[in-house]
Structures are given as structure tokens and as C-alpha cells.
PDB file of C-alpha atoms and ligand atoms in Angstrom:
ATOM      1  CA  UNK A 696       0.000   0.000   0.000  1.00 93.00           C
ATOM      2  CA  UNK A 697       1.177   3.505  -1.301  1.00 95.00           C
ATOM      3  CA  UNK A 698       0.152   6.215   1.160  1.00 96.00           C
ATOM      4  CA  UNK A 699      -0.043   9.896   0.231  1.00 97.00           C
ATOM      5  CA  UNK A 700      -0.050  12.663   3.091  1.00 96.00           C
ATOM      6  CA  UNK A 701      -2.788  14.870   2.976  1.00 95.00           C
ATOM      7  CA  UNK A 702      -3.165  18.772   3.910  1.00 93.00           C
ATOM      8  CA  UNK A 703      -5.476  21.706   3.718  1.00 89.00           C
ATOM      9  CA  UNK A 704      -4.611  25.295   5.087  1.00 82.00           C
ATOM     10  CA  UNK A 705      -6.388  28.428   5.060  1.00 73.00           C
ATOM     11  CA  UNK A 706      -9.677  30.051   6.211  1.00 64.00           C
ATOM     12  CA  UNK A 707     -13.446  30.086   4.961  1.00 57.00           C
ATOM     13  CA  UNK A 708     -16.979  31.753   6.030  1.00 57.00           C
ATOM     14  CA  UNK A 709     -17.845  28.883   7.851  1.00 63.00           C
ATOM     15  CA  UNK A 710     -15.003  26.598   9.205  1.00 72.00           C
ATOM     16  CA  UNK A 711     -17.383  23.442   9.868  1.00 76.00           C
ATOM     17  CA  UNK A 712     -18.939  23.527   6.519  1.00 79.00           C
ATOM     18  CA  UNK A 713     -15.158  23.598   5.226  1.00 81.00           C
ATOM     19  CA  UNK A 714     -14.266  20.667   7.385  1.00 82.00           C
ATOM     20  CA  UNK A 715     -16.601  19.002   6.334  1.00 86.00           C
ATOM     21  CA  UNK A 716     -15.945  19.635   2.377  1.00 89.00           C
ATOM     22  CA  UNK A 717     -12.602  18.844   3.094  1.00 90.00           C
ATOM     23  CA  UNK A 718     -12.781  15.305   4.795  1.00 91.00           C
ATOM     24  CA  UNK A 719     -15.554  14.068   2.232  1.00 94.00           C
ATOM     25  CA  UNK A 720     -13.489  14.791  -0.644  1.00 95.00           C
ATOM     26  CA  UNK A 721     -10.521  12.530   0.990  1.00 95.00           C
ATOM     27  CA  UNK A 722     -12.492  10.082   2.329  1.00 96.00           C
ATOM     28  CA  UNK A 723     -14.539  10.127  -1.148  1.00 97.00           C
ATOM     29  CA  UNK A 724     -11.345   9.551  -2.874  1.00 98.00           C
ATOM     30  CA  UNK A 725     -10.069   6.676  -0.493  1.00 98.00           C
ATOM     31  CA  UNK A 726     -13.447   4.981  -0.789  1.00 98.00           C
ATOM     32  CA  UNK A 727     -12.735   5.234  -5.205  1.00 98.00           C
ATOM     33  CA  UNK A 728      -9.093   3.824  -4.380  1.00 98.00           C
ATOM     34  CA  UNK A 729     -10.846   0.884  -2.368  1.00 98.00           C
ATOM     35  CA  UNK A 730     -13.429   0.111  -4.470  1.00 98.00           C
ATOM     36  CA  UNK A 731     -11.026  -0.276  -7.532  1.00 97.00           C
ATOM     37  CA  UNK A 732      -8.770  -2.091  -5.834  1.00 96.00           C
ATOM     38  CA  UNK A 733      -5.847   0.353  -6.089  1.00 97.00           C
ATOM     39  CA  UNK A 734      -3.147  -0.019  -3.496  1.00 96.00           C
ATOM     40  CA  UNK A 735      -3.258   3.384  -2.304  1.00 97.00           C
ATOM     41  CA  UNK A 736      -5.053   5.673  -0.043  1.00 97.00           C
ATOM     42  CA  UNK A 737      -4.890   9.705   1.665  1.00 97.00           C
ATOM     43  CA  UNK A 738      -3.036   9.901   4.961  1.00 95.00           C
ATOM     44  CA  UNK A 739      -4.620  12.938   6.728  1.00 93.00           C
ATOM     45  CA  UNK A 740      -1.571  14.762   8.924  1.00 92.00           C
ATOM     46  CA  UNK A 741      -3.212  17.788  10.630  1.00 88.00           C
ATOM     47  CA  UNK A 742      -4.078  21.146   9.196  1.00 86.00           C
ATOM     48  CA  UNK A 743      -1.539  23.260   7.812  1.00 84.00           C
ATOM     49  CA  UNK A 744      -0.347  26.247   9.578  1.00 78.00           C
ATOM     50  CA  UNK A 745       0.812  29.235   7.607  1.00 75.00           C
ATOM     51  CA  UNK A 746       2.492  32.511   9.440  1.00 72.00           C
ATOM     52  CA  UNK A 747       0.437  35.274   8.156  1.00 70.00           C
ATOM     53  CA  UNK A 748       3.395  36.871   6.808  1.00 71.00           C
ATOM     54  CA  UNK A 749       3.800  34.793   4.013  1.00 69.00           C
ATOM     55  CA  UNK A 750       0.176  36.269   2.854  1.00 70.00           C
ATOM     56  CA  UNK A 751       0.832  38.778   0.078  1.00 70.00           C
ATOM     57  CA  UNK A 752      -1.712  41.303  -1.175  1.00 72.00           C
ATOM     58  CA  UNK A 753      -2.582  41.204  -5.103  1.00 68.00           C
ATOM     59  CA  UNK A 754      -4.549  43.720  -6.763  1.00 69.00           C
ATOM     60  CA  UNK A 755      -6.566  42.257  -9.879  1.00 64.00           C
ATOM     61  CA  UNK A 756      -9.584  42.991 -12.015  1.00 63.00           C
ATOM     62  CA  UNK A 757     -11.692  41.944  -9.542  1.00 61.00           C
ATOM     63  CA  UNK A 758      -9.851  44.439  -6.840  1.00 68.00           C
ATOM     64  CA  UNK A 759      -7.329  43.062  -4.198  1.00 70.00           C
ATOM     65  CA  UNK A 760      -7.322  39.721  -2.798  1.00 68.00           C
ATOM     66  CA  UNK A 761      -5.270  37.594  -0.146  1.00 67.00           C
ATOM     67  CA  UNK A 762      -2.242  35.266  -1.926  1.00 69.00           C
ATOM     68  CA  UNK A 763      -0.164  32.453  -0.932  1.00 70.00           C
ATOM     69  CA  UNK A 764       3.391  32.339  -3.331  1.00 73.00           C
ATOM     70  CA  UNK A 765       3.990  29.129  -4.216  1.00 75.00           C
ATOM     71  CA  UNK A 766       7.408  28.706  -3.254  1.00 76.00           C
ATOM     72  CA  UNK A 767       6.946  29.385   0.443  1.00 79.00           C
ATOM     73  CA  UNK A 768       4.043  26.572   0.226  1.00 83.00           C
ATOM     74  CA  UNK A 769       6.264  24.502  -1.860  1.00 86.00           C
ATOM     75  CA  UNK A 770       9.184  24.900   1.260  1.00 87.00           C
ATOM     76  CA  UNK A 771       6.616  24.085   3.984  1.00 88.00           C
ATOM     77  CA  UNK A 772       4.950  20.779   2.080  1.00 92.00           C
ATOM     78  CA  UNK A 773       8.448  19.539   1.602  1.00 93.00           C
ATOM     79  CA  UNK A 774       9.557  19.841   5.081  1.00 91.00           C
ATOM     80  CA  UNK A 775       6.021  18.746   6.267  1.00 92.00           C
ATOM     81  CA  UNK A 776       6.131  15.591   4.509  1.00 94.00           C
ATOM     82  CA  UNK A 777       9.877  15.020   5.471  1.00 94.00           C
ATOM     83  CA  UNK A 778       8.892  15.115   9.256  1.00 93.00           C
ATOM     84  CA  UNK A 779       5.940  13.355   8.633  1.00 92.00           C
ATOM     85  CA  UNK A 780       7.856  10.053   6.819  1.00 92.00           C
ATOM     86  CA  UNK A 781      10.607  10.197   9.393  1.00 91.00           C
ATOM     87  CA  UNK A 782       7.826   9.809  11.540  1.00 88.00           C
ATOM     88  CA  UNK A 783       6.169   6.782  10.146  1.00 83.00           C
ATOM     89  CA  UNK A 784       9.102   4.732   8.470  1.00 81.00           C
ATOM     90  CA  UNK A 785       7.725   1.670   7.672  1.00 85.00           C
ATOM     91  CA  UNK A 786       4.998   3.325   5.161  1.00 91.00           C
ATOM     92  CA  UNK A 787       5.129   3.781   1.533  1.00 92.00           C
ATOM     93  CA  UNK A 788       4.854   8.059   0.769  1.00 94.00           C
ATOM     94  CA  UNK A 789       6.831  10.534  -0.684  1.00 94.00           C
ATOM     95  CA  UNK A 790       3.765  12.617  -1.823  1.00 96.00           C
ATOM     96  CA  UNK A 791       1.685  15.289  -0.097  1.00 96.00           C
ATOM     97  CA  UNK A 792      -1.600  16.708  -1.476  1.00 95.00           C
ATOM     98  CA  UNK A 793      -2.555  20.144  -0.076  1.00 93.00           C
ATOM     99  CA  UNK A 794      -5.768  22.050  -0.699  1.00 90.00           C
ATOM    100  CA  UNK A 795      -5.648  25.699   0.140  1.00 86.00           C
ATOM    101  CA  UNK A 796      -9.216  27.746   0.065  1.00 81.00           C
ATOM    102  CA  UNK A 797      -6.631  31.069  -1.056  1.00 75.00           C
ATOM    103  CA  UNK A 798      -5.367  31.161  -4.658  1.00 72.00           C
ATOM    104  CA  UNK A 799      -2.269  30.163  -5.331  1.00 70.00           C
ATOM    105  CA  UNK A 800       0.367  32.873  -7.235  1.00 66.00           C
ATOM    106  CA  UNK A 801       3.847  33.162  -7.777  1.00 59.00           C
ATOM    107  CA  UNK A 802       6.517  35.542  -8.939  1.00 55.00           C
ATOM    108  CA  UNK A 803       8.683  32.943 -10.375  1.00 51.00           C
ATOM    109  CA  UNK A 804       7.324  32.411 -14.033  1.00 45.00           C
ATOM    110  CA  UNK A 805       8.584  28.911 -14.307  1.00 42.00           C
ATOM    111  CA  UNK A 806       5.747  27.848 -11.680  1.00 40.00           C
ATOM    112  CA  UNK A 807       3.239  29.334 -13.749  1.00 40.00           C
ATOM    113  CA  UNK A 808      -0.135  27.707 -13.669  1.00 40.00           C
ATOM    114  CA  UNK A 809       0.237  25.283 -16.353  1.00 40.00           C
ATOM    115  CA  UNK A 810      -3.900  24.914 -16.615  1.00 45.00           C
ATOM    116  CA  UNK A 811      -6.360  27.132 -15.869  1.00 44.00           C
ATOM    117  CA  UNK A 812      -8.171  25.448 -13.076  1.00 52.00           C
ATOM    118  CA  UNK A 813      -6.178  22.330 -11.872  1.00 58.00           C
ATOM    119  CA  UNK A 814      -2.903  22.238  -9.058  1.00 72.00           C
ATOM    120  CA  UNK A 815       0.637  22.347  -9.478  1.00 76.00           C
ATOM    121  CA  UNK A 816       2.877  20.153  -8.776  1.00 80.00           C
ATOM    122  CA  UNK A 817       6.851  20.168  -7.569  1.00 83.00           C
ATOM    123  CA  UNK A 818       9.100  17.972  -7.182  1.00 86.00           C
ATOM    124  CA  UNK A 819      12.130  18.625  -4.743  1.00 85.00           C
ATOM    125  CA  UNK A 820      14.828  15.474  -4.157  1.00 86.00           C
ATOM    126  CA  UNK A 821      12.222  12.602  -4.783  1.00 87.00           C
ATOM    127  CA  UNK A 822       9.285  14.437  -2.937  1.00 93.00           C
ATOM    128  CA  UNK A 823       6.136  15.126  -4.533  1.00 93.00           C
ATOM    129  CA  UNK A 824       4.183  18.629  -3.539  1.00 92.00           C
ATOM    130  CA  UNK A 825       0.854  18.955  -4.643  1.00 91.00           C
ATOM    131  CA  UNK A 826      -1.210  21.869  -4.246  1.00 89.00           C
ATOM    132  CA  UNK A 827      -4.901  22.652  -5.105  1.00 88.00           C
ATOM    133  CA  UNK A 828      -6.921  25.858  -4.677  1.00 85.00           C
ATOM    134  CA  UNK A 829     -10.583  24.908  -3.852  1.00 87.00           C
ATOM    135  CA  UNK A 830     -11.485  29.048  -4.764  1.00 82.00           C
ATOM    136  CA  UNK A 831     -11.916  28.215  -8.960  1.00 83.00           C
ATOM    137  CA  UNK A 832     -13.670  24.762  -7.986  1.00 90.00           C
ATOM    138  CA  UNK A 833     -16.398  26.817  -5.426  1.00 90.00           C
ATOM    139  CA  UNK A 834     -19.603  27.390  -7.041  1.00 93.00           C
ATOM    140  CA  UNK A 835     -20.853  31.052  -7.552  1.00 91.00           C
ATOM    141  CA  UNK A 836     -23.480  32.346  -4.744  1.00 90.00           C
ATOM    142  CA  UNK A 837     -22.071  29.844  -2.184  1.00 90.00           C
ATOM    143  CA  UNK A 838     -19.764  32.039   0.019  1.00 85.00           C
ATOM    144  CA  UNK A 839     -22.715  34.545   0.522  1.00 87.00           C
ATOM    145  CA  UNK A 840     -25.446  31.699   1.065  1.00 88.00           C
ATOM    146  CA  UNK A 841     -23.202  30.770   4.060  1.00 85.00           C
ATOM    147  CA  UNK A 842     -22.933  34.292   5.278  1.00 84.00           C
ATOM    148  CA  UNK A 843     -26.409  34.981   5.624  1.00 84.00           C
ATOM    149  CA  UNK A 844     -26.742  31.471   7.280  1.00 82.00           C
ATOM    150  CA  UNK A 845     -23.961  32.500   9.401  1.00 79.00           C
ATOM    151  CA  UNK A 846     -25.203  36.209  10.264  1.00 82.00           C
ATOM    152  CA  UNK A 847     -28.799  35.098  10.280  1.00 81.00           C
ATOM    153  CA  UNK A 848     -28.463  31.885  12.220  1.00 77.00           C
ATOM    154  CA  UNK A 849     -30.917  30.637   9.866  1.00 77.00           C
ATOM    155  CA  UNK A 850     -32.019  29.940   6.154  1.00 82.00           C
ATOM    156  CA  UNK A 851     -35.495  29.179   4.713  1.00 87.00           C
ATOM    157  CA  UNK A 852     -36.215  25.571   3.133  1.00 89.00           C
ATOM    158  CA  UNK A 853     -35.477  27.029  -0.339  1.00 90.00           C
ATOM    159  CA  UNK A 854     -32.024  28.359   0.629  1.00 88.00           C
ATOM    160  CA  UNK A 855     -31.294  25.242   2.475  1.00 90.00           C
ATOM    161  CA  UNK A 856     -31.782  23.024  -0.447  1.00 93.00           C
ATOM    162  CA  UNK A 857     -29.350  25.090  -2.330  1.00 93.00           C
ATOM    163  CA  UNK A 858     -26.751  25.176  -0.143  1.00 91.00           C
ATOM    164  CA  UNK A 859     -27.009  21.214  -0.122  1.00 92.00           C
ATOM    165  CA  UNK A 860     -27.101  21.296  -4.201  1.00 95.00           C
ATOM    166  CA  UNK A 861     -23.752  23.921  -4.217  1.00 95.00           C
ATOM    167  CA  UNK A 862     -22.209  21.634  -1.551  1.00 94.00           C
ATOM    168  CA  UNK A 863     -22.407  19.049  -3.737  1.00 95.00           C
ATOM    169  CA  UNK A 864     -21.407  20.537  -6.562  1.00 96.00           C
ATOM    170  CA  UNK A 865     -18.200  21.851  -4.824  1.00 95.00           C
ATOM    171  CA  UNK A 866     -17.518  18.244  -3.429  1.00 95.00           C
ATOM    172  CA  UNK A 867     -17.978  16.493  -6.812  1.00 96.00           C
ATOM    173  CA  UNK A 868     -15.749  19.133  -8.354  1.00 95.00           C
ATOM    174  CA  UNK A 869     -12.330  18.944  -5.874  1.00 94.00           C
ATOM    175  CA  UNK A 870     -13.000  15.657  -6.027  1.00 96.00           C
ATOM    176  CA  UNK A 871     -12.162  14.857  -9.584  1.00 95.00           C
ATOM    177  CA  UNK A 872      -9.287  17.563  -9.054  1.00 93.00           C
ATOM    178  CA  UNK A 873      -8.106  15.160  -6.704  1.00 94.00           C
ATOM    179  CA  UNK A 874      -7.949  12.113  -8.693  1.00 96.00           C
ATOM    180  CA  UNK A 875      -6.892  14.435 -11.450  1.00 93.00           C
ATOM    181  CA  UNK A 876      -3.826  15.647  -9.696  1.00 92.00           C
ATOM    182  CA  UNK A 877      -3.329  11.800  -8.127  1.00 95.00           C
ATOM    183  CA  UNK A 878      -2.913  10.670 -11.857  1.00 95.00           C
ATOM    184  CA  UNK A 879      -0.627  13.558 -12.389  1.00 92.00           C
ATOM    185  CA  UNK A 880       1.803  12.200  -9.803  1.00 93.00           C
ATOM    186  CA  UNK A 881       1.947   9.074 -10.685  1.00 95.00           C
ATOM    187  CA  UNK A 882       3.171   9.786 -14.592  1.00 94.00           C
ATOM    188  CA  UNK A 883      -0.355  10.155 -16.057  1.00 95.00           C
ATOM    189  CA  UNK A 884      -0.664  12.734 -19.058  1.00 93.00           C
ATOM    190  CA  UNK A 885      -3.797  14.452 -19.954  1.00 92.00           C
ATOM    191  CA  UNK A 886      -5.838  12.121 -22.036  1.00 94.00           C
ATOM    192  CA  UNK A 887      -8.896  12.665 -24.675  1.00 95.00           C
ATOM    193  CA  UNK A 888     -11.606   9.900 -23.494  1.00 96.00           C
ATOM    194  CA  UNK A 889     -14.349  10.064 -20.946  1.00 96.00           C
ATOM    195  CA  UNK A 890     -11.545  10.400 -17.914  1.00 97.00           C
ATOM    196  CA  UNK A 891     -10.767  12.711 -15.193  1.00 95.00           C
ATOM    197  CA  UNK A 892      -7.381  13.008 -16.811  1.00 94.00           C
ATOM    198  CA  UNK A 893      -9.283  14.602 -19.588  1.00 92.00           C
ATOM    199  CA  UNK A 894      -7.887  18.246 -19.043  1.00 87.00           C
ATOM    200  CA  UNK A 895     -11.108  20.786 -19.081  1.00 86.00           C
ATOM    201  CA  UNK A 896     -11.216  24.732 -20.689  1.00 82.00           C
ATOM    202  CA  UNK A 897     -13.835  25.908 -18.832  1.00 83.00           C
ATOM    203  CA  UNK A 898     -15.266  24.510 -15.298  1.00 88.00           C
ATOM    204  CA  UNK A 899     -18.508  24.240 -17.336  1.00 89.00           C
ATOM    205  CA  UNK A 900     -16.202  21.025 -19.243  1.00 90.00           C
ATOM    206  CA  UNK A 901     -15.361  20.222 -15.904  1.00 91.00           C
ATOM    207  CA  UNK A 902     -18.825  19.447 -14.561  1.00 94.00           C
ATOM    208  CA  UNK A 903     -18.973  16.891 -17.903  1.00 94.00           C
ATOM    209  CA  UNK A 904     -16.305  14.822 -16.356  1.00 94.00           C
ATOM    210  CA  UNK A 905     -17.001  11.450 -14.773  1.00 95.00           C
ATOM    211  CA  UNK A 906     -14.703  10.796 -11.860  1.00 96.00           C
ATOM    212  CA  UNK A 907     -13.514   8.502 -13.015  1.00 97.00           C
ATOM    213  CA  UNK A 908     -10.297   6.972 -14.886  1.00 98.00           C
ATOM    214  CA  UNK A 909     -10.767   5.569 -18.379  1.00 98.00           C
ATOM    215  CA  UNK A 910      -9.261   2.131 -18.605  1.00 98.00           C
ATOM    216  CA  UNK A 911      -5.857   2.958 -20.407  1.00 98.00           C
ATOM    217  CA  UNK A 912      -5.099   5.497 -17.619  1.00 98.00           C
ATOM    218  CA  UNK A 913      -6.154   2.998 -14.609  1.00 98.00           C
ATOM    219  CA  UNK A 914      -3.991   0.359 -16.460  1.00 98.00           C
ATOM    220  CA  UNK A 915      -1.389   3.217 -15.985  1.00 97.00           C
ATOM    221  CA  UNK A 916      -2.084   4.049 -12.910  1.00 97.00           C
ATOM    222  CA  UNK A 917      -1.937  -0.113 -11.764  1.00 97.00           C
ATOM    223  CA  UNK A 918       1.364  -0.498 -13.232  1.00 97.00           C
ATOM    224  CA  UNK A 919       3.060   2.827 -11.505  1.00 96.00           C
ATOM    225  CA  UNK A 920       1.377   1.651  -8.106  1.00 95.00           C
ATOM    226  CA  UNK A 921       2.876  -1.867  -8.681  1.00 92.00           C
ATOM    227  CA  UNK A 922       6.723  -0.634  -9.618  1.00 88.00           C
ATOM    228  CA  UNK A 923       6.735   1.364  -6.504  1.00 75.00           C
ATOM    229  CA  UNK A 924       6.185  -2.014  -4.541  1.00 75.00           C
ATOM    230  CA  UNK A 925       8.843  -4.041  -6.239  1.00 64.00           C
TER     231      UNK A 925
HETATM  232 ZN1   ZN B 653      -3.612  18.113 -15.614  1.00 80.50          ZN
HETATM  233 ZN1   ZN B 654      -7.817   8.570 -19.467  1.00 80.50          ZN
END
């Protein structure tokens, strides 16, 4: 069994109804990896704590908004995952999946986003980094459905059935950016069939995909998961 640390730092309206987002999608995932058989599941190792310094402010179109640089998050996954493996020798993992609910930006060109809505990945010395904003995956109107809730203490039957339909919507979304970024690290390319590795243009594409794997990239997938343990 391959095990890959898992992450998530930053802040939302409602902590709880991130939590909860959060552990679904991982335990979502592990359920897919069980079901299909696939040697491999999410390791969850605590939040992730970022000093506020490492915040930076970034003006765009749609006025100024809070900003993790990559490279710092890059630093901290590395040395996170280092800690965690001398901590649990025994266990397969030299990967760590982070989801962050602020963007992701860098100065350094080379770690620009290579697609529009999916992570980025590093690797430093044999490690794997992942990284994965949930902010292009959240569907529009939910932040402010969960403010009123919050502010209001309350929401009528209407508004409560659409925070359940965004909620999914979000879940079902991260979660093939998961699986995506999963394939990714394991030396699968985008691919043109119905497949989660099937890279999208729009999130609109993205709502299309099945999560799921297409056979030639779960054969793929088998075979890298099956060198590691030889
Ligand atoms: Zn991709
Ligand atoms: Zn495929």
C-alpha cells in the first residue's frame, strides 16, 4: 500500500462547513481507491499552519485579494512531509496533497499555472508537492449563502436546499481535481476519453467529467502503483 499525506490550510466563512468539504473529498477519494482495488489511499496529517506573513496582497480585475506564493508553500509541504515520513518509516509516501481555500500565485514564471483550473505540482529530491486551490472549484453564490446562514443563524427551506445542491457541486468538483492531480503524480498525461485526466477549458467542461479513470489510464495508474512495490 502507497500512502499519500494529505493537507489543507487556510480560512473560509464557515469553518465546519469547510471541514466538512474537506474530509468528504478525501475520504470520497479513499473509498474510489478501495473500491477499484488500487493499493493506495490519503493519509490525513493535521491542518496546515501558515504565518500570516507569508500572505501577500494582489490587486486584480476583480480588486485586491489575499495570496499564498507558491514557493513558500512549496518549502513548507516539503519539510512537512519530510517530518511526517521520518515519523512513520515503515509506510510507503513521498507525496503530499494540499488544498488551500486562497489562490495560489507566484513571482517565479517557471511555476506558472500550467492549466487554468487544476494544481501544481513540484518535485524537490524525490518528494512530490501537490497543491490545489478549492477558490476556482467553489460554485458562484455559495460564500454569501453561508454568510447569511452565518449572520442570520438561519435559512429558509429554499435556501437550504441550495446550499445542499452547491455543496455538492463543490464536493464532486475537488473531487475529480483530486484524482486528477493523483494521476498527475503518478506519470499520467492528460488524455482525450471520458476520464478525469481529460484536461477541461472551462469549469462548465469540468462538470462533464465522470470521476472517473478511463481504462488505459487505470492500467497506468496499476502499473506505476505496482513498480513502486517491487
Ligand atoms: Zn492536468
Ligand atoms: Zn484517461
Amino acid at each position: 500500500m502507497e500512502f499519500i499525506a494529505f493537507t489543507y490550510v487556510g480560512n473560509f466563512v464557515d469553518r465546519k462547513v469547510i471541514d466538512g468539504v474537506v474530509f468528504n473529498v478525501f475520504d470520497e477519494a479513499n473509498r474510489f481507491f478501495d473500491e477499484r482495488d488500487l493499493p493506495l489511499r490519503f493519509l490525513y496529517i493535521g491542518r496546515l499552519k501558515l504565518e500570516p506573513g507569508y500572505l501577500i496582497n494582489l490587486t486584480t480585475a476583480d480588486g485586491k485579494v489575499m495570496v499564498y506564493p507558491l514557493e513558500a508553500l512549496v518549502e513548507l509541504l516539503y519539510s512537512r512531509l519530510l517530518r511526517e515520513m521520518e515519523g512513520q518509516q515503515g509506510i510507503r509516501m513521498n507525496k503530499i496533497f494540499a488544498l488551500t481555500t486562497f489562490p495560489l500565485v507566484s513571482r517565479n514564471r517557471y511555476f506558472d499555472f500550467y492549466e487554468k483550473f487544476l494544481g501544481i505540482h513540484e518535485t524537490l529530491l524525490g518528494l512530490r508537492m501537490m497543491m490545489l486551490s478549492m477558490k476556482p472549484f467553489e460554485p458562484e453564490g455559495l460564500s454569501k449563502l453561508l454568510t447569511t446562514a452565518k449572520s442570520s443563524g438561519n435559512l429558509d427551506a429554499d435556501a437550504k436546499r441550495l446550499v445542499k445542491l452547491k455543496l455538492r457541486l463543490f464536493k464532486d468538483r475537488l473531487l475529480k481535481g483530486v484524482l486528477h492531480e493523483v494521476g498527475h503524480s503518478f506519470g499520467l498525461d492528460h488524455c482525450h476519453n471520458r476520464c478525469v485526466m481529460n484536461s477541461p477549458a472551462s469549469m462548465e467542461e469540468w462538470d462533464l467529467r465522470v470521476p472517473d479513470y478511463c481504462d488505459d489510464c487505470m492500467a497506468k495508474l496499476r502499473a506505476a502503483l505496482k513498480e513502486g512495490e517491487d
